[in-house]
Short mmCIF file of C-alpha atoms in Angstrom, two decimals:
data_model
loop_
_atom_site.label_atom_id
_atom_site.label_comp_id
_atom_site.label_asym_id
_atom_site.label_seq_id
_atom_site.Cartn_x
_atom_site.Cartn_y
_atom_site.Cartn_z
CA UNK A 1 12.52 9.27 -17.64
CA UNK A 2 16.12 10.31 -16.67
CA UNK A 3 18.13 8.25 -14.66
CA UNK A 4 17.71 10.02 -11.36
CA UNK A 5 13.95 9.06 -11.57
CA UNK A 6 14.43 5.65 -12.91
CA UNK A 7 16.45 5.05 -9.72
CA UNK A 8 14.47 6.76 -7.02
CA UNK A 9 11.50 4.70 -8.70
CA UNK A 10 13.29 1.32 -8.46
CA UNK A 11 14.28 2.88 -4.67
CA UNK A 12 11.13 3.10 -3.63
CA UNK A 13 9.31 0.00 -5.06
CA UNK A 14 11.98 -1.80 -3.22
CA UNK A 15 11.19 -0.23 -0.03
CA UNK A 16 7.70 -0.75 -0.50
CA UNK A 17 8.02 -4.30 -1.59
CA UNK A 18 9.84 -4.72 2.04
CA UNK A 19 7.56 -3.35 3.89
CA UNK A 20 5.33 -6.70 3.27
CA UNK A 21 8.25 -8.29 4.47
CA UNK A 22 8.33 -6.35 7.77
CA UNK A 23 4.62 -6.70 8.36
CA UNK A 24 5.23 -10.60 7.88
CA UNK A 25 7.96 -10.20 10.77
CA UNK A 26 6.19 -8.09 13.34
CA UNK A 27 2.70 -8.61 12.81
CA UNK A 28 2.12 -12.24 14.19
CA UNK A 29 4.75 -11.19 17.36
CA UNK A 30 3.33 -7.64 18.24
CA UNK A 31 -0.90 -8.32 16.99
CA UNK A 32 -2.04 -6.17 13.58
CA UNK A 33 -3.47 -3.52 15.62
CA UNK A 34 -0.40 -2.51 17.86
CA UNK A 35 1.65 -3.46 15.23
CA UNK A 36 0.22 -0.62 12.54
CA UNK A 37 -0.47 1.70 15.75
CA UNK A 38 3.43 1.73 16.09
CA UNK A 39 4.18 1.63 12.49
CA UNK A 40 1.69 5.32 12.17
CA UNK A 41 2.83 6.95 14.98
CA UNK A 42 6.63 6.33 13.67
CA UNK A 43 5.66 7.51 10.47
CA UNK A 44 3.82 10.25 11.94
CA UNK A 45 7.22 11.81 14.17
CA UNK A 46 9.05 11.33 11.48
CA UNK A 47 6.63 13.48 8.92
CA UNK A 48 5.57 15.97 11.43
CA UNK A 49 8.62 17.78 11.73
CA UNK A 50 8.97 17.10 7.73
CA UNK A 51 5.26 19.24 7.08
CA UNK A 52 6.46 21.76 9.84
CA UNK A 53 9.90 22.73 8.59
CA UNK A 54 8.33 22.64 4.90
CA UNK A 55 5.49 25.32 6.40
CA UNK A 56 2.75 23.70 4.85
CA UNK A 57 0.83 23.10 9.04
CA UNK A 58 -1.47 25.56 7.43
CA UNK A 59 -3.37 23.64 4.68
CA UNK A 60 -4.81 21.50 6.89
CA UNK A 61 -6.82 24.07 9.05
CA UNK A 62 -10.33 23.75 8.77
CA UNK A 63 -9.76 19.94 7.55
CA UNK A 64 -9.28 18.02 10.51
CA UNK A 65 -12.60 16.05 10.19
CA UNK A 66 -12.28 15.14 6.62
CA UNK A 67 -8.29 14.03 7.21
CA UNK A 68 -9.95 11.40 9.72
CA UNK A 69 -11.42 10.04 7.06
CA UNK A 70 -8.67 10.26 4.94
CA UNK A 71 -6.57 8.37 7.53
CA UNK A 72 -9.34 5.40 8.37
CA UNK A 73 -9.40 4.85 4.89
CA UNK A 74 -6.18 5.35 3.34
CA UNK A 75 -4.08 4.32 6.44
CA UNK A 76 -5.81 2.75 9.74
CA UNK A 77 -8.09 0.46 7.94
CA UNK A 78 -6.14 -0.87 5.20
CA UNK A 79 -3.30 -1.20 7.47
CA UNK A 80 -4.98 -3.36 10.19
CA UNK A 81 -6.08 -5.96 7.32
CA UNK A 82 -2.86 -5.97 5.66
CA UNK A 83 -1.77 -7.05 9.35
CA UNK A 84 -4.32 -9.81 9.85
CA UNK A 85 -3.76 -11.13 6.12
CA UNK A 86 0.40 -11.80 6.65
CA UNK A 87 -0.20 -13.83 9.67
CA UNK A 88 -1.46 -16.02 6.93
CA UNK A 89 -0.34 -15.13 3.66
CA UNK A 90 3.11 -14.95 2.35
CA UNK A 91 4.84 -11.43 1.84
CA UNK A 92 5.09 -11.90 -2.04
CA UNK A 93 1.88 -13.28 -2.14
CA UNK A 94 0.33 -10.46 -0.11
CA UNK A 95 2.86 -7.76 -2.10
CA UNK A 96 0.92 -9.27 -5.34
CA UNK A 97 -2.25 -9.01 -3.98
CA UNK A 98 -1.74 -5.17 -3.28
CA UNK A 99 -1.33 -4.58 -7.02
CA UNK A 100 -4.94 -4.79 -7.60
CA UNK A 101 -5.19 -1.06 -5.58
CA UNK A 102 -5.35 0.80 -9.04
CA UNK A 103 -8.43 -1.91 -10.18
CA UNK A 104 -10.12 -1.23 -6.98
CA UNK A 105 -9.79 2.82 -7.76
CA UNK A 106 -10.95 2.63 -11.15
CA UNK A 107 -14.52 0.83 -9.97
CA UNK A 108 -14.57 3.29 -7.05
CA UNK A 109 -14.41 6.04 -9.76
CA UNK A 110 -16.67 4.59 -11.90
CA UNK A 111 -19.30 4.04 -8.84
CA UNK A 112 -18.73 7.43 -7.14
CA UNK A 113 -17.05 10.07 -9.43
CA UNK A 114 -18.84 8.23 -12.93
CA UNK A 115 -15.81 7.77 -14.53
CA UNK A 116 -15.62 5.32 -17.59
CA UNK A 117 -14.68 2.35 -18.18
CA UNK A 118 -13.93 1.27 -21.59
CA UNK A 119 -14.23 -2.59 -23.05
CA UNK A 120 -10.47 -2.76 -22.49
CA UNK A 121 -10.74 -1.58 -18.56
CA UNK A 122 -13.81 -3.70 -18.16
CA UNK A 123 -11.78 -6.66 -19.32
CA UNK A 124 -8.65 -5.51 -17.58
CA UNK A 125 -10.92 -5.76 -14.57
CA UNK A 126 -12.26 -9.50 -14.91
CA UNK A 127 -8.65 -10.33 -15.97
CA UNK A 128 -6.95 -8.99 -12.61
CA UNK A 129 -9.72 -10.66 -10.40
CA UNK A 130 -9.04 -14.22 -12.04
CA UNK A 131 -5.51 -13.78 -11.50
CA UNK A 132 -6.16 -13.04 -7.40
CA UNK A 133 -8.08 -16.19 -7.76
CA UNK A 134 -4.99 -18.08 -9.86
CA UNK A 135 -2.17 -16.67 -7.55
CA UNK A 136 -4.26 -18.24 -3.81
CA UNK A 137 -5.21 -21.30 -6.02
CA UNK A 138 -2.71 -23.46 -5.22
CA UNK A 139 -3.36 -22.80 -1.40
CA UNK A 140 -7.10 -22.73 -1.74
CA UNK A 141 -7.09 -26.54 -2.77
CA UNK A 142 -5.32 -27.55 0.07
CA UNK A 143 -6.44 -25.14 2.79
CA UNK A 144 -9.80 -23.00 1.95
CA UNK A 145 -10.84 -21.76 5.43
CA UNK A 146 -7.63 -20.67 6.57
CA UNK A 147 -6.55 -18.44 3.12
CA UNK A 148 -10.46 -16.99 2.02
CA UNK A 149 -10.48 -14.09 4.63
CA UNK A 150 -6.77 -13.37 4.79
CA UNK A 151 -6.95 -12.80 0.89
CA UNK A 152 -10.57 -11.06 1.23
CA UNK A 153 -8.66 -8.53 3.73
CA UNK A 154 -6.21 -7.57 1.05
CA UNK A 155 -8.69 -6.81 -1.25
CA UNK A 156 -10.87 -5.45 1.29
CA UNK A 157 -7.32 -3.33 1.76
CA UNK A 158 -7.04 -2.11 -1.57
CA UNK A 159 -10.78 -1.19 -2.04
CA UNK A 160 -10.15 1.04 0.90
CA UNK A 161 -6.67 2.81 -1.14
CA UNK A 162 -9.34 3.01 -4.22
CA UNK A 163 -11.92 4.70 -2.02
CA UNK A 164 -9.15 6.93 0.06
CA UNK A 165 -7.56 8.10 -3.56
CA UNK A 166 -10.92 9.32 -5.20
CA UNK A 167 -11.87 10.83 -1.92
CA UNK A 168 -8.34 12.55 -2.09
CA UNK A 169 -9.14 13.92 -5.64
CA UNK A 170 -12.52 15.26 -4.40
CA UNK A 171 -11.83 16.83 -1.39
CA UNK A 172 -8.06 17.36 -0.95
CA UNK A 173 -7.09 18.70 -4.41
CA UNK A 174 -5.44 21.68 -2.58
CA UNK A 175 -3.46 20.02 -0.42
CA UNK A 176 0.32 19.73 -0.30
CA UNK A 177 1.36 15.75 -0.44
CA UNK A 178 3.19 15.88 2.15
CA UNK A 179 0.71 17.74 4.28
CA UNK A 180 -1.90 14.87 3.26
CA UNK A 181 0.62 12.45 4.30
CA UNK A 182 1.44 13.61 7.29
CA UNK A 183 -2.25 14.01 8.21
CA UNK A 184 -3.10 11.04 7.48
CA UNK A 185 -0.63 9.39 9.35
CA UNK A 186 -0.95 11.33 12.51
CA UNK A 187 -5.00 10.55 12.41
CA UNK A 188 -4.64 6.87 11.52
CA UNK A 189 -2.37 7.11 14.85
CA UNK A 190 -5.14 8.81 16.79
CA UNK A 191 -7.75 6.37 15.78
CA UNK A 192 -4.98 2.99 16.24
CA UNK A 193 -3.38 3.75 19.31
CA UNK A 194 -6.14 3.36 21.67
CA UNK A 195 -7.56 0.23 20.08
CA UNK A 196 -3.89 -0.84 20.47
CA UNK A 197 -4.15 -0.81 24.01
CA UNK A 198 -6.89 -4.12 23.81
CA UNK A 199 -4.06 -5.68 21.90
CA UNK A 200 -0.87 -5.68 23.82
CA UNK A 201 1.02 -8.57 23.63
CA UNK A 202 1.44 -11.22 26.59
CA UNK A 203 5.43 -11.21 26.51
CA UNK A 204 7.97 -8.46 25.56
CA UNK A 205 8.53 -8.66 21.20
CA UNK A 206 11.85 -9.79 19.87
CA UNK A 207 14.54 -7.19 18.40
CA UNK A 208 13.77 -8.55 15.10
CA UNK A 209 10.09 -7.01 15.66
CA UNK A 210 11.24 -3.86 17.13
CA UNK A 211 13.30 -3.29 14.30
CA UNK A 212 10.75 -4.17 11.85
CA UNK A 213 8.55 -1.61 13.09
CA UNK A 214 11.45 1.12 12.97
CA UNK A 215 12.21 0.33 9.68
CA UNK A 216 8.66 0.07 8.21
CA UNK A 217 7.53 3.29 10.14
CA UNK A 218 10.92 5.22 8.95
CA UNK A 219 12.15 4.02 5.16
CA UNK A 220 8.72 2.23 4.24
CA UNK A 221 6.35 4.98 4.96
CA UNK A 222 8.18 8.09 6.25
CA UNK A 223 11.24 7.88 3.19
CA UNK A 224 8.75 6.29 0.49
CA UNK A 225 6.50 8.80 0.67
CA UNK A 226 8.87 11.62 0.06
CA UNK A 227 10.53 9.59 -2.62
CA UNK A 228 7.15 9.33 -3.92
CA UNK A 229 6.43 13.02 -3.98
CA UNK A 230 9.67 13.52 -5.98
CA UNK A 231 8.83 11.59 -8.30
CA UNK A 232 4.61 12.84 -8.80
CA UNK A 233 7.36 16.45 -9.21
CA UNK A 234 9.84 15.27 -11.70
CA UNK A 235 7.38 13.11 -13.92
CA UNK A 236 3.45 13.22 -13.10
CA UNK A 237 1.14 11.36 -10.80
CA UNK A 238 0.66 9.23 -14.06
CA UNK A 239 4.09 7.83 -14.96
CA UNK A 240 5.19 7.79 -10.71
CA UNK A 241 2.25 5.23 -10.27
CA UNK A 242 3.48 2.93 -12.71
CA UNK A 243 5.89 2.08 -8.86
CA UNK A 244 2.94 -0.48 -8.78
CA UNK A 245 4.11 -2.51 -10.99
CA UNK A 246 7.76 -2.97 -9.19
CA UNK A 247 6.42 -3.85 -5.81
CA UNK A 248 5.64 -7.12 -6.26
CA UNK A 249 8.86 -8.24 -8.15
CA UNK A 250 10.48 -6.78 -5.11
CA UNK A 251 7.93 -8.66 -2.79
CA UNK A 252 8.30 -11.54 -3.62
CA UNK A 253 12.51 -11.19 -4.18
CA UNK A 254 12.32 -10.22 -0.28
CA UNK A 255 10.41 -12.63 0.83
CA UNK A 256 12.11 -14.85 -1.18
CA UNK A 257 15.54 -13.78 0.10
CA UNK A 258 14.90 -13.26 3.79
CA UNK A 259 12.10 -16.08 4.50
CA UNK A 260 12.37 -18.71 2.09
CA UNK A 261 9.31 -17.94 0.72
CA UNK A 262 8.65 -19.98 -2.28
CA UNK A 263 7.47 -18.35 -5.48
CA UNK A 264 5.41 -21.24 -7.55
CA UNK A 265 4.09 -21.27 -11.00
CA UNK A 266 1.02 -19.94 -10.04
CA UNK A 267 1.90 -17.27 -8.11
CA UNK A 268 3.86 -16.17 -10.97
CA UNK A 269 0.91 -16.55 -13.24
CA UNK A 270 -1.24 -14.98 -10.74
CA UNK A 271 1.19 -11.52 -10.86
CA UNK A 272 1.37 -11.32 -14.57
CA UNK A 273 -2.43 -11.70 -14.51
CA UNK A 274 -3.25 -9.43 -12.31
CA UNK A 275 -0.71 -6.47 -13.63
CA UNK A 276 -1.88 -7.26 -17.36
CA UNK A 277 -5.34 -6.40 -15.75
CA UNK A 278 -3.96 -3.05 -13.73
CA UNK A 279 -2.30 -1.72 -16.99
CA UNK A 280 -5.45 -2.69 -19.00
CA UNK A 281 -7.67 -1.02 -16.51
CA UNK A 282 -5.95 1.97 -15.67
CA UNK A 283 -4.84 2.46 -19.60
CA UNK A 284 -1.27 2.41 -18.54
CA UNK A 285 -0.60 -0.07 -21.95
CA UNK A 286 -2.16 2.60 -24.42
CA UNK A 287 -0.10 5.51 -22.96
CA UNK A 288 3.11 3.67 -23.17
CA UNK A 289 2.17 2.54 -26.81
CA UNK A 290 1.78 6.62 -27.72
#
């Protein structure tokens, strides 16, 4: 990896490691519903133009009904319960959490598309799992009812990124990444917006959440993704996903940083838990060893 990559991928792990901490500013003032609705339709203006100028409009014709899809589960979905889970949980916690997205596709594979799993996955798999239970443990013993569903929504999250990635791979293969992207955001807008509109909030949000929203639709969605691109260009979808492992280090810096988050013994158990499992599942560990 040459150090252009190495610092667009520390770039955009830190953006997406803040974008928890946006969601944890916004989301309790503005509801998870508007919240995301705004957060997709900035994304969305801010890609449009992107897929336009890059002519690549025309790969989606013909594939508006599948990119629904696409955008309930990859975006819309997965969204919404991230903002339900960080009116609860903490950003690093919830940053953690959202490491488990490459377990989650690896069972989806293995249920749908009949991938395998070897001994090493299957154990990666029961390894990640106990850490999500190690990293909430802490906060289940003192408070059960009030951290169960938050931290079911994450993973309920995740399993829909596993689900939207091997539906990518079956059905989108063709498609530009940006052009996906873009799609995805505009129809997670089309299916958020109105729902929104139950949602609106009672008094007029603070700056701080207007600006969270701006930021997280802009650098966190719109400016990852094309950092993200880059890098599936300069060094393979393989080696650009190992960004999952950098998010939560920045996740829980953030939150650490800018809401006094605290990061406990467990919860750093609980991470290097449940990335031992990710790189055992997805057989990042054997790649790197070769």
């Amino acid at each position: 990896m040459n150090q252009k990559s190495l610092i667009e991928m520390i770039l955009l792990a830190s953006l997406w490691g803040s974008s928890f901490l946006f969601m944890r500013i916004g989301s309790p003032e503005l509801g998870p519903i508007l919240f995301m609705a705004l957060r997709t339709l900035t994304a969305s203006v801010f890609l449009f133009p992107l897929m336009v100028l890059k002519k690549q409009t025309s790969s989606l014709t013909g594939q508006w009904g599948k990119m629904f899809v696409l955008g309930a589960l990859n975006t819309a979905i997965p969204f919404a319960l991230f903002g339900y889970a960080v009116l609860t949980l903490s950003a690093g916690v919830t940053s953690v959490l959202n490491a488990t997205t490459p377990m989650c596709g690896a069972i989806v594979a293995y249920l749908w598309l009949k991938d395998k799993l070897s001994p090493g996955a299957i154990f990666g798999l029961l390894l990640g799992f106990a850490g999500v239970y190690f990293l909430v443990s802490d906060k289940l013993h003192a408070n059960a009812d009030a951290i169960v569903l938050p931290t079911l929504a994450v993973i309920g999250a995740t399993l829909c990124y596993g689900i939207a990635a091997n539906f990518t791979k079956h059905y989108f293969s063709h498609v530009k990444p940006l052009a996906l992207a873009a799609g995805s955001q505009i129809s997670a807008s089309i299916i958020l917006l109105p729902l929104s509109l139950f949602f609106l909030p009672n008094a007029m949000p603070s700056e701080a959440a207007i600006y969270s929203v701006v930021f997280l639709g802009i650098f966190c969605t719109g400016l990852a993704y094309i950092l993200f691109f880059r890098l599936i260009a300069d060094l393979g979808p393989t080696k650009a996903i190992s960004v999952t492992y950098l998010i939560p280090v920045f996740g829980l810096l953030w939150g650490f940083i800018f809401l006094d988050e605290q990061i406990t013994e467990s919860i750093i158990i609980g991470c290097i838990m449940i990335l031992s499992g990710v790189g055992l599942t997805t057989g990042v560990f054997s790649r790197w060893r070769k």
